[in-house]
PDB file of C-alpha atoms and ligand atoms in Angstrom:
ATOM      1  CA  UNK I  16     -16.347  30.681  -0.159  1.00 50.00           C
ATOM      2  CA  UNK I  17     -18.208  34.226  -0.637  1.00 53.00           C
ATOM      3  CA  UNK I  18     -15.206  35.478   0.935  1.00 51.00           C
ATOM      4  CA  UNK I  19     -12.741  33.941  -1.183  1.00 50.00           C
ATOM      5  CA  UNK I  20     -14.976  35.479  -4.229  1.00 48.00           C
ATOM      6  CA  UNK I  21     -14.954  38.757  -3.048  1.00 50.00           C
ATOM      7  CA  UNK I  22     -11.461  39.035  -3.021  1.00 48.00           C
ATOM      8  CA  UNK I  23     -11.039  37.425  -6.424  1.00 47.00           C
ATOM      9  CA  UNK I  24     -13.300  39.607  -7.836  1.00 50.00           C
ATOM     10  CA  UNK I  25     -11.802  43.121  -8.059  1.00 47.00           C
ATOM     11  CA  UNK I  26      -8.174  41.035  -9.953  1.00 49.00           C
ATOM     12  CA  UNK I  27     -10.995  39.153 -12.049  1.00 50.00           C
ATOM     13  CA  UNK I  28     -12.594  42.734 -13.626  1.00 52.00           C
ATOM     14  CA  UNK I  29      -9.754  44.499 -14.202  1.00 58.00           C
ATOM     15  CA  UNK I  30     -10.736  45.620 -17.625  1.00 64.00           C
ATOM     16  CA  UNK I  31      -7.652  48.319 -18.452  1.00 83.00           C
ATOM     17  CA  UNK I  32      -4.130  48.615 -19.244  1.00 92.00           C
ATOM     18  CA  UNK I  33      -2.210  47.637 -15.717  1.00 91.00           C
ATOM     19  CA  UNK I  34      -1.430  50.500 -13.326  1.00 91.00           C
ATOM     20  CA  UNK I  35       1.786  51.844 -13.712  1.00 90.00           C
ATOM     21  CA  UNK I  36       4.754  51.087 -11.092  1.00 89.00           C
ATOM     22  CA  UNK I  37       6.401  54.005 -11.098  1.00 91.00           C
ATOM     23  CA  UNK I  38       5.659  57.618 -12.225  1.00 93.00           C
ATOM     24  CA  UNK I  39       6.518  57.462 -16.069  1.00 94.00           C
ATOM     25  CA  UNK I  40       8.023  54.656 -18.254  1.00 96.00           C
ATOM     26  CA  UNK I  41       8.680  56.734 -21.477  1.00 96.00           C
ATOM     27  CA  UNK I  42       8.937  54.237 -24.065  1.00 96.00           C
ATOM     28  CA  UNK I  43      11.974  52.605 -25.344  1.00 96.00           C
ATOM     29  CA  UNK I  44      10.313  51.564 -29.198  1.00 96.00           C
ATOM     30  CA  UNK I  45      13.866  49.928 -30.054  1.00 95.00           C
ATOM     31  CA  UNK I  46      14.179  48.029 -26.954  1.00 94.00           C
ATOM     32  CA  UNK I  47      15.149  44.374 -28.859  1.00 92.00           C
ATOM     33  CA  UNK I  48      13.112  42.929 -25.729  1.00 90.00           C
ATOM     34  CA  UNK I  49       9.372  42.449 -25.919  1.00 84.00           C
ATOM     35  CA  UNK I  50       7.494  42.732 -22.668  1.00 88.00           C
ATOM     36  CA  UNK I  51       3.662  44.004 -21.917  1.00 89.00           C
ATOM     37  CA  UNK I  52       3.575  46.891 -23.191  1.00 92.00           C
ATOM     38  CA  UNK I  53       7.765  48.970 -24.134  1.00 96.00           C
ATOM     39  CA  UNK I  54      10.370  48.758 -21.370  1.00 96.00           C
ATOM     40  CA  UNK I  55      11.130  52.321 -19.892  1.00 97.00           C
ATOM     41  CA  UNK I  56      13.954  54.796 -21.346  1.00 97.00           C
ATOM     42  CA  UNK I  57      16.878  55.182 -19.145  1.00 97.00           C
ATOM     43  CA  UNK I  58      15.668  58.198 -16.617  1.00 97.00           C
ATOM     44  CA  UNK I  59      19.206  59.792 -17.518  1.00 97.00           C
ATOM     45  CA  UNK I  60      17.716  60.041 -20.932  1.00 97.00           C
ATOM     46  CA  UNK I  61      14.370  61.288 -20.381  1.00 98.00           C
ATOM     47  CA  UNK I  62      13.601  65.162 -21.657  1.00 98.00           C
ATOM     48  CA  UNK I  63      10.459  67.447 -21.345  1.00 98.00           C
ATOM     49  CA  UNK I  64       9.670  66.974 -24.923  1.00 98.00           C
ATOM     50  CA  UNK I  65       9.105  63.152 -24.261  1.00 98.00           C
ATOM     51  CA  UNK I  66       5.759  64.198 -22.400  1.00 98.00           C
ATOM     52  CA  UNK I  67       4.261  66.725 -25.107  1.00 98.00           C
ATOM     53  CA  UNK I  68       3.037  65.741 -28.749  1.00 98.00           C
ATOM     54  CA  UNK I  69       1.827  68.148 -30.995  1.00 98.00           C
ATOM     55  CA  UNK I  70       0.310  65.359 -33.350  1.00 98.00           C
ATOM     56  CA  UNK I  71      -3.351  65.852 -33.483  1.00 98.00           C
ATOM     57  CA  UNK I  72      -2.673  69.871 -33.975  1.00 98.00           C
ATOM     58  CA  UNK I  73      -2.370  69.149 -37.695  1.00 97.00           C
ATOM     59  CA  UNK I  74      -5.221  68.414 -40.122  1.00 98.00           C
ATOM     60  CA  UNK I  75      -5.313  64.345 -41.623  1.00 98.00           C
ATOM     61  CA  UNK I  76      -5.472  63.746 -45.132  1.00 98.00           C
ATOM     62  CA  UNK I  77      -9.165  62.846 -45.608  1.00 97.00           C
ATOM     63  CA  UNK I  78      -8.257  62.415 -49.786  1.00 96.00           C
ATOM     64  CA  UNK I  79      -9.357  58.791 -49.437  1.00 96.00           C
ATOM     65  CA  UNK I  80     -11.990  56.035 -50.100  1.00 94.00           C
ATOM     66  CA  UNK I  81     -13.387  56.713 -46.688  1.00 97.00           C
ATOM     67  CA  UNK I  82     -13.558  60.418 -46.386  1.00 97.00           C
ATOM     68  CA  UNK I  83     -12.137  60.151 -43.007  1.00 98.00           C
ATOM     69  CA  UNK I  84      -9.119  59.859 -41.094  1.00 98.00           C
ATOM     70  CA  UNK I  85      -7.427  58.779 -38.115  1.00 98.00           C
ATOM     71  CA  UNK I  86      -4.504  60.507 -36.557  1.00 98.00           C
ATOM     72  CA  UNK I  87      -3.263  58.072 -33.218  1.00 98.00           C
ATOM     73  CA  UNK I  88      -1.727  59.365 -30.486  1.00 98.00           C
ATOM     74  CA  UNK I  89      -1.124  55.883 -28.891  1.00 98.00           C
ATOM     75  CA  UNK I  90       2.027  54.580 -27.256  1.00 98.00           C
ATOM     76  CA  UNK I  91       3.642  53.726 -30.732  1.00 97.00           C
ATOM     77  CA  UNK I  92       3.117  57.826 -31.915  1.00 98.00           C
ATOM     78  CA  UNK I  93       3.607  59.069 -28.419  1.00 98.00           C
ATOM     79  CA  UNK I  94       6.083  57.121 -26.255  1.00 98.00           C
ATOM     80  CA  UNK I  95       4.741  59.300 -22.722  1.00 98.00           C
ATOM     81  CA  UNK I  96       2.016  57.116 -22.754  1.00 98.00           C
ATOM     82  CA  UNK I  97       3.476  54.143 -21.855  1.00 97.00           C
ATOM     83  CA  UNK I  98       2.215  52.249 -18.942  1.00 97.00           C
ATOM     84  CA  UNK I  99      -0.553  55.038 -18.382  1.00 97.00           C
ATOM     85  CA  UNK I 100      -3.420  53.436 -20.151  1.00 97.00           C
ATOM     86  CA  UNK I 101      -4.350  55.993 -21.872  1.00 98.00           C
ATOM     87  CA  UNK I 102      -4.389  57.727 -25.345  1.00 98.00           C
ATOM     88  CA  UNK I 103      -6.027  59.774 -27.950  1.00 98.00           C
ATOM     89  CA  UNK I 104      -7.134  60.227 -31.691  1.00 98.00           C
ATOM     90  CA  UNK I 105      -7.843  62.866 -34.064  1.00 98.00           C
ATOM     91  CA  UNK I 106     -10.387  61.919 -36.856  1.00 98.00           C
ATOM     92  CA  UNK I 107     -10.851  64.436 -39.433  1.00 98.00           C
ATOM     93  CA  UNK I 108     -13.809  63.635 -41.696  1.00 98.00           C
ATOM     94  CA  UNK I 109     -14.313  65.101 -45.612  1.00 98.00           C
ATOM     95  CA  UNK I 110     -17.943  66.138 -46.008  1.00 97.00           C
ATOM     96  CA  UNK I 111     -19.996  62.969 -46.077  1.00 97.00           C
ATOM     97  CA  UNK I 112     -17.203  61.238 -44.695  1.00 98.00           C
ATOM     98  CA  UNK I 113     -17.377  58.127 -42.758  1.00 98.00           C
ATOM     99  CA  UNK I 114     -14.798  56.144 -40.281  1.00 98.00           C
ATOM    100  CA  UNK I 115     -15.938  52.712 -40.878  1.00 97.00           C
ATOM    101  CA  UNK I 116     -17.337  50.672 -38.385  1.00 98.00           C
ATOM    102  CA  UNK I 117     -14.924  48.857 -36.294  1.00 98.00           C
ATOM    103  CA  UNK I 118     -13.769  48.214 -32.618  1.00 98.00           C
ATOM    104  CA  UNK I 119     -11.419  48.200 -30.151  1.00 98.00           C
ATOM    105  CA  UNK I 120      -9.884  45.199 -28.515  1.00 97.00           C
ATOM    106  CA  UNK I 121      -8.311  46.867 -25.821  1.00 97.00           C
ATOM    107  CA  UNK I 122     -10.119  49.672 -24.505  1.00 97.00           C
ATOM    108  CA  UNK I 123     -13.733  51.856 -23.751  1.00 98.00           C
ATOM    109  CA  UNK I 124     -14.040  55.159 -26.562  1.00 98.00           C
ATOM    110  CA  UNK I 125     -14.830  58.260 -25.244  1.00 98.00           C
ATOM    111  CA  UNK I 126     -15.570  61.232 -27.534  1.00 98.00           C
ATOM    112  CA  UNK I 127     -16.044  64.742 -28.502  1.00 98.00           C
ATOM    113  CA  UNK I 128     -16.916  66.875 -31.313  1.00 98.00           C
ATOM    114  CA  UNK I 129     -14.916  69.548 -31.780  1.00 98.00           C
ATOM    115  CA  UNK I 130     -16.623  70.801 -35.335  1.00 98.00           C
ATOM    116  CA  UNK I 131     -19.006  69.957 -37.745  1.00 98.00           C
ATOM    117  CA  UNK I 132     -21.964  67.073 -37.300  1.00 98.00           C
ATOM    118  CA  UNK I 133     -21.489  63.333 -37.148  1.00 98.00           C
ATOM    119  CA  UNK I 134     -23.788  60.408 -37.253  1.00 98.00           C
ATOM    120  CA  UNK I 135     -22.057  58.315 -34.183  1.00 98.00           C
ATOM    121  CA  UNK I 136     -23.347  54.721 -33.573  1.00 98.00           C
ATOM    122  CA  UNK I 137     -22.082  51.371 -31.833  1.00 98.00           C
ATOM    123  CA  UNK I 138     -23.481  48.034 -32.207  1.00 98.00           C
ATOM    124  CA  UNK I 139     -24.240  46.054 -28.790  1.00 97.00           C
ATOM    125  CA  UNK I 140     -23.590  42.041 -28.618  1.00 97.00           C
ATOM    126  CA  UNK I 141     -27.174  41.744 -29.117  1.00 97.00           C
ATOM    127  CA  UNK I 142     -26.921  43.710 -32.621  1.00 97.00           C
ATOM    128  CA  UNK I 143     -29.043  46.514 -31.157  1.00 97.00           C
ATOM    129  CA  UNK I 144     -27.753  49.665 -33.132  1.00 98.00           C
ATOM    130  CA  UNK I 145     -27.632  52.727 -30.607  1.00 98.00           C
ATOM    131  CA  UNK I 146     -26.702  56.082 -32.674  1.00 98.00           C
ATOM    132  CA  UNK I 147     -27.079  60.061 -32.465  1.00 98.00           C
ATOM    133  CA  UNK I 148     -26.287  63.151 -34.440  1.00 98.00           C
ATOM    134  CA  UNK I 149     -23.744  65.046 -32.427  1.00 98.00           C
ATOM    135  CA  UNK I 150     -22.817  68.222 -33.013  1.00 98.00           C
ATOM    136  CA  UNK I 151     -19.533  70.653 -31.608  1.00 98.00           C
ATOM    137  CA  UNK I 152     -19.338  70.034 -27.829  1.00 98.00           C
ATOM    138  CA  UNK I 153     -21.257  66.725 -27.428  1.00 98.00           C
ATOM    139  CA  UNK I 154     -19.966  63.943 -26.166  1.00 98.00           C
ATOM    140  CA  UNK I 155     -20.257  60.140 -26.835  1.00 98.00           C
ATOM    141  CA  UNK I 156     -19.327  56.543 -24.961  1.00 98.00           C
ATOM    142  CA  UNK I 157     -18.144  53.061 -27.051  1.00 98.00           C
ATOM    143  CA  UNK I 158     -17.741  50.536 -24.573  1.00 97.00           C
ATOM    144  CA  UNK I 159     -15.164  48.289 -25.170  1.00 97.00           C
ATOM    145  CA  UNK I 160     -14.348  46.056 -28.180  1.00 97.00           C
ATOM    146  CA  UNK I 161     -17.967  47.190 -29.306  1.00 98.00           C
ATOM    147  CA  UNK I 162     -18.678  48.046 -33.652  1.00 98.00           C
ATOM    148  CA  UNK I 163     -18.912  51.279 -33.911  1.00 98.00           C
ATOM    149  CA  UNK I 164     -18.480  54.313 -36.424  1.00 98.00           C
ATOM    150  CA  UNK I 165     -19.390  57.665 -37.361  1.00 98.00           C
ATOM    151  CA  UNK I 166     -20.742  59.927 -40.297  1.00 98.00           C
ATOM    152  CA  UNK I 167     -19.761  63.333 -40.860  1.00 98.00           C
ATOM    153  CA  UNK I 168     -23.705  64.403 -41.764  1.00 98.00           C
ATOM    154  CA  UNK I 169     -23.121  68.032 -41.511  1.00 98.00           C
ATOM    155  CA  UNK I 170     -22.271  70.417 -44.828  1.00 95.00           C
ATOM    156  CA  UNK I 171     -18.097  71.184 -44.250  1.00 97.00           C
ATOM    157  CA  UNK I 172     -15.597  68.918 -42.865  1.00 98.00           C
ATOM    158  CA  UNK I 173     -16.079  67.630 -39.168  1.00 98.00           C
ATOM    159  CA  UNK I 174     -13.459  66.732 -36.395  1.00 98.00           C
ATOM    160  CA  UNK I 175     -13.331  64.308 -33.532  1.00 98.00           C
ATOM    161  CA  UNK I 176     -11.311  63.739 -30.430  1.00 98.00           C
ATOM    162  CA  UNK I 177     -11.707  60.522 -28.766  1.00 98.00           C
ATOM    163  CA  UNK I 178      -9.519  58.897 -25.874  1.00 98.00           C
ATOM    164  CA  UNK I 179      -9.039  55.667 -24.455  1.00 98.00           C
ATOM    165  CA  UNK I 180      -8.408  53.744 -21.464  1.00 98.00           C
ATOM    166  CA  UNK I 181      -5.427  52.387 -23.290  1.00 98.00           C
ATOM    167  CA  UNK I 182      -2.238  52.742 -24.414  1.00 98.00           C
ATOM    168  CA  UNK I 183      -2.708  50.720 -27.672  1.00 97.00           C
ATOM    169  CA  UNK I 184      -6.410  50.273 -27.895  1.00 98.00           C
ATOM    170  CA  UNK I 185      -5.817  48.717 -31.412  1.00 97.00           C
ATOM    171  CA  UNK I 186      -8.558  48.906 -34.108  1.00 97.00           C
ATOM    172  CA  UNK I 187     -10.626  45.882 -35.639  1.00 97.00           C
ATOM    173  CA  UNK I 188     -11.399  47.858 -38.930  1.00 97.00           C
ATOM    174  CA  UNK I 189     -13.931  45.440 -40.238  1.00 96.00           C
ATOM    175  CA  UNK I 190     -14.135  46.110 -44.276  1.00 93.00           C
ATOM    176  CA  UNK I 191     -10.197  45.377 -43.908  1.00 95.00           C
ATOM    177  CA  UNK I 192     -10.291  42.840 -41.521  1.00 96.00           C
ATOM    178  CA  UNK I 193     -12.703  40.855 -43.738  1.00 96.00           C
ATOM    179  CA  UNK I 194     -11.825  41.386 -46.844  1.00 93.00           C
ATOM    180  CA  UNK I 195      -8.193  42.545 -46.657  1.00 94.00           C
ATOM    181  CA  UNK I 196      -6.487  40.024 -44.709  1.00 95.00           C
ATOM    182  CA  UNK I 197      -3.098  38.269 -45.245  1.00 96.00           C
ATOM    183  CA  UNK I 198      -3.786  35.807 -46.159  1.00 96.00           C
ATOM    184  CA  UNK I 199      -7.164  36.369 -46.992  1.00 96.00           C
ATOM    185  CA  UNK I 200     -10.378  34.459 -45.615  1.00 96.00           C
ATOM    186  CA  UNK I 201     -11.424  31.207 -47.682  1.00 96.00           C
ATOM    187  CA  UNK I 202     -14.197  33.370 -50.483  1.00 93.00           C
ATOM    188  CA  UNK I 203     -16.645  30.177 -49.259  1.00 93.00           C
ATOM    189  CA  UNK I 204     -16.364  31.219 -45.544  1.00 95.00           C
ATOM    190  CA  UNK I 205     -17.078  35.253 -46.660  1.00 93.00           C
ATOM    191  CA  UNK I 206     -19.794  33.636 -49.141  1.00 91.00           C
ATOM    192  CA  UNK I 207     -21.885  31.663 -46.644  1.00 91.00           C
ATOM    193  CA  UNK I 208     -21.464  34.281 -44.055  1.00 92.00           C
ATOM    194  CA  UNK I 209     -22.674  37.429 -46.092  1.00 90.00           C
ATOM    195  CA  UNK I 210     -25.239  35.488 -48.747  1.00 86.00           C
ATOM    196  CA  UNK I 211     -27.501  38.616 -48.465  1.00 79.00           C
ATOM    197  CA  UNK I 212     -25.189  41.442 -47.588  1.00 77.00           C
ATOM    198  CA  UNK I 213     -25.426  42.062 -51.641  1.00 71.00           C
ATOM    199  CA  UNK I 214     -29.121  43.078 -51.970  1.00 73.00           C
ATOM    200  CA  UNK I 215     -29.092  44.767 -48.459  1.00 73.00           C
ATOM    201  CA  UNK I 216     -26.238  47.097 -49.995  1.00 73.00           C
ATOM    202  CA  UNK I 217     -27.597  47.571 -53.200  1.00 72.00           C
ATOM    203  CA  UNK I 218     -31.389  48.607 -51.347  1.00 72.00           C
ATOM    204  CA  UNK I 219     -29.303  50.872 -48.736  1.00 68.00           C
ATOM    205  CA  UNK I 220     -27.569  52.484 -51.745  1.00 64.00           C
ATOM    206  CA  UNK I 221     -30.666  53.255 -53.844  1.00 64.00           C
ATOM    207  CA  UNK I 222     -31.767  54.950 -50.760  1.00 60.00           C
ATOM    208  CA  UNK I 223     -29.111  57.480 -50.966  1.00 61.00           C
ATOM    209  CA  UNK I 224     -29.744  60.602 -52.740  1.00 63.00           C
ATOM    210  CA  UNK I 225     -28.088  60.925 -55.890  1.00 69.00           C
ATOM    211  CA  UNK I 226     -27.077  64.474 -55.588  1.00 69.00           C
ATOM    212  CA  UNK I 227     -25.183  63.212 -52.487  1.00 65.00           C
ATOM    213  CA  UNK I 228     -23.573  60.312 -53.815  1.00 66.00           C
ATOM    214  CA  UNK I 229     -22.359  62.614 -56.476  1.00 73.00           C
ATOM    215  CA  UNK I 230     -21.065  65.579 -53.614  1.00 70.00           C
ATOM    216  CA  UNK I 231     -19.879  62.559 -52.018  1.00 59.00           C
ATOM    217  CA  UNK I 232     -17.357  61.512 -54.607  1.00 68.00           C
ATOM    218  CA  UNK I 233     -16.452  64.918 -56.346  1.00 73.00           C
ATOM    219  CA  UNK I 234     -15.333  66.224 -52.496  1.00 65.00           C
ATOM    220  CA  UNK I 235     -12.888  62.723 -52.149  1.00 60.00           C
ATOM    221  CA  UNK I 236     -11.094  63.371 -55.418  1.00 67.00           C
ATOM    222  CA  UNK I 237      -7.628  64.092 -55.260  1.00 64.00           C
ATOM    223  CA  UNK I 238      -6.016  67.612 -56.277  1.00 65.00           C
ATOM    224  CA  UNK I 239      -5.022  66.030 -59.063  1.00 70.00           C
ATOM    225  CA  UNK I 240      -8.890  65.804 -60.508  1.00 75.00           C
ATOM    226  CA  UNK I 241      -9.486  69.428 -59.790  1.00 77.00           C
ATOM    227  CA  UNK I 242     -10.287  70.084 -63.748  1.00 80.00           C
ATOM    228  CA  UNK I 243     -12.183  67.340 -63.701  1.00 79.00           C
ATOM    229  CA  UNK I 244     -14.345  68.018 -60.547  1.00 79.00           C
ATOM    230  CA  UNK I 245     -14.718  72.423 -61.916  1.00 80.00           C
ATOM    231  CA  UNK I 246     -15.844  70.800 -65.314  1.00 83.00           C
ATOM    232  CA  UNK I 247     -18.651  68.527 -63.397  1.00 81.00           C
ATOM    233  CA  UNK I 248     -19.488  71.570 -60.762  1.00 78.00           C
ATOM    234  CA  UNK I 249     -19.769  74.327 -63.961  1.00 79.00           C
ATOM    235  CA  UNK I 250     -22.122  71.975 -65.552  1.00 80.00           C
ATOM    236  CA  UNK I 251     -26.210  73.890 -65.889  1.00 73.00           C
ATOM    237  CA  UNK I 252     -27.445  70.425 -65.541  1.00 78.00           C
ATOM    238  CA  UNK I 253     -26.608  68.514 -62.328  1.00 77.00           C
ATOM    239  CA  UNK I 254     -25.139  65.408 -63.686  1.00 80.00           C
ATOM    240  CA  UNK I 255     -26.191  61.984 -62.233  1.00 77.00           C
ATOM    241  CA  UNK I 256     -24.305  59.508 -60.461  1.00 71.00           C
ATOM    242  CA  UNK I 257     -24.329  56.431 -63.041  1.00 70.00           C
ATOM    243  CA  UNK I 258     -23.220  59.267 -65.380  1.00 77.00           C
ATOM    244  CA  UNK I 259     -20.292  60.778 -63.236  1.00 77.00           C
ATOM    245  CA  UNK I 260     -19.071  57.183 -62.784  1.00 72.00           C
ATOM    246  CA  UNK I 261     -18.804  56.100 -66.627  1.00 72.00           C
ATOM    247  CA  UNK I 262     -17.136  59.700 -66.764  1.00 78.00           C
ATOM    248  CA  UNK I 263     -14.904  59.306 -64.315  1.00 75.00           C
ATOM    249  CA  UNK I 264     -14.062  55.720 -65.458  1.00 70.00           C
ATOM    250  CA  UNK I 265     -12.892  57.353 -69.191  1.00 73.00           C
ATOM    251  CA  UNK I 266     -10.907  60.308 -67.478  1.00 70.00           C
ATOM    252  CA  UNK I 267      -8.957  57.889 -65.630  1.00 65.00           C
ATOM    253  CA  UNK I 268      -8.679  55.438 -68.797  1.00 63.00           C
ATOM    254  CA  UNK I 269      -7.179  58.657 -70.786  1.00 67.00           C
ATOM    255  CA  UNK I 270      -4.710  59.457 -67.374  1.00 62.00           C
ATOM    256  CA  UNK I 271      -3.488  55.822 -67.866  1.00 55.00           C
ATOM    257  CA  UNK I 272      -3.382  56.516 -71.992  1.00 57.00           C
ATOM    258  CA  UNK I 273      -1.530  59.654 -71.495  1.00 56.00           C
ATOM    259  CA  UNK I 274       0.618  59.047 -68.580  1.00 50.00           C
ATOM    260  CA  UNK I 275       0.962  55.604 -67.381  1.00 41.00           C
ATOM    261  CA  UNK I 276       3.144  55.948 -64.319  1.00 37.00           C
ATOM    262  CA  UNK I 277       0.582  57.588 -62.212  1.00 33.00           C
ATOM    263  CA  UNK I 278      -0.091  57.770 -58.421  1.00 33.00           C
ATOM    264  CA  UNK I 279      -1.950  54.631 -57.239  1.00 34.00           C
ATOM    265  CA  UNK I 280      -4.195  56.499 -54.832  1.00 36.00           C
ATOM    266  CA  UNK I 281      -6.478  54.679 -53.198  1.00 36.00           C
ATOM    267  CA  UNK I 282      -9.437  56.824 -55.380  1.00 33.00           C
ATOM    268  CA  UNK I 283      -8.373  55.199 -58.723  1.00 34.00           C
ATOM    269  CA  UNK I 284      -9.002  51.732 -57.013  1.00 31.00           C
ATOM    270  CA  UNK I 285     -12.289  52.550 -55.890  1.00 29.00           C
ATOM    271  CA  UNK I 286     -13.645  53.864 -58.861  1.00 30.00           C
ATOM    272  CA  UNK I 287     -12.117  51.080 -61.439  1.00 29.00           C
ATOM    273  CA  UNK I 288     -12.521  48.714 -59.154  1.00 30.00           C
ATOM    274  CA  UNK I 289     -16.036  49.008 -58.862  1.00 26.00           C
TER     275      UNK I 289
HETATM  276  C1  GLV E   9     -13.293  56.765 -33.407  1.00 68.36           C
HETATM  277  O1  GLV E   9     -14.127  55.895 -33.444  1.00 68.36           O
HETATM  278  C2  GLV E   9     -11.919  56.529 -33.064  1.00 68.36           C
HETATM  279  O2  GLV E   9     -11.581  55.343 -32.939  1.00 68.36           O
HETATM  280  O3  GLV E   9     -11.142  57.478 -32.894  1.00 68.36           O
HETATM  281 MN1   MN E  10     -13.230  54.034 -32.487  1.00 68.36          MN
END
């Protein structure tokens, strides 16, 4: 019987993408058959350039609620990867920028700062909150399918590279998979389930400084508020954050006034939306 354990046991803890069965499988993305994972491209067809990606060499758009962003170099961005079990990201954070917490299904984080500061934290199954201020050159572990997130807490912008022991690790981003699902979770369910998340929020945010909630929101405007943000910044008193909102809420009323068609970036949601 111990026998007959043992030699289940390595099968039963496999905990990564499979090993591959032959040296590459570049991925065929249009293949009209689904399998595990992408059949493999014709060798005949295979170049050098399917095994290089210059992806994470160029700077994410951070111009978003978040501050942050993710650039993937998973099997879907990268088809090399395909039956290796491994990939990559790029996360450029604004200053004060945060990648919300979230997880990943299929595979164990591991990170490294390549500039700035962040505030990087996971969540264990028995909610105990381990998190560190890293700075360029440190490293950091998520175990699998763990919460997790991190902070930009330095003064500029901060980058990220973390890699996987998948192909497509996937991402459980929690403020979307809650609240932004198709179709969405019954309000009751979210109701009963968060009954005090409103009074912890509102105590965590009056324990934010108002100077940075204020740096916070000027840096995430869009190009397009640049007037706005030099009018705020060239002011001899520092304005306050209630303030900045109310005045933010009438610049965006007069951009609606004025020109109607306008952008629907993500920015003009979060402010009139809140
Ligand atoms: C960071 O948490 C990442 O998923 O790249
Ligand atoms: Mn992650």
């Amino acid at each position: 019987m111990i026998l007959f354990l043992i030699v289940l046991l390595p099968s039963a803890c496999h905990c990564a993408d499979p090993d591959p069965l032959q040296d590459f499988c570049i991925a065929d993305l249009k293949a009209t058959i689904s399998v595990n994972g992408f059949p493999c491209k014709p060798v005949s067809e295979v170049k050098s350039d399917n095994f290089f990606f210059d992806g994470l060499a160029k700077e994410g758009n951070t111009t978003n609620v978040f501050g942050a962003n993710v650039t993937a170099a998973d099997v879907l961005a990268f088809p090399g990867l395909n039956t290796l079990g491994i990939s990559m990201n790029r996360v450029d954070f604004a200053s004060g920028g945060v990648n919300p917490p979230h997880s990943h299904p299929r595979a164990t984080e591991a990170g490294v700062i390549i500039k700035g500061k962040l505030l990087v934290g996971f969540v264990t199954t028995a909610n105990i909150l381990h998190s560190k201020v890293l700075e360029a050159g440190e490293m950091f572990v998520i175990p699998r399918g763990l919460v997790h997130f991190e902070r930009n807490v330095g003064k500029g912008k901060a980058i990220s590279l973390t890699a996987f022991n998948s192909q497509r690790p996937g991402a459980v981003v929690l403020p979307f998979t809650l609240f932004h699902s198709t179709p969405p979770i019954p309000n009751d369910v979210l109701t009963k389930a968060f009954q005090n998340v409103g009074d912890t929020l509102a105590a965590a945010n009056d324990s934010v400084p108002d100077h940075d909630l204020v740096m916070y929101a000027l840096e995430g405007l869009p190009p397009d508020y640049e007037a706005f943000v030099t009018s705020i910044t060239n002011r001899v008193e520092p304005i306050l954050f209630p303030e900045l909102r109310s005045r933010l809420l009438i610049h965006e009323q007069r951009i609606q006034q004025f020109h109607p068609i306008v952008s629907t970036d993500a920015h003009q949601a979060f402010f009139t939306d809140r």
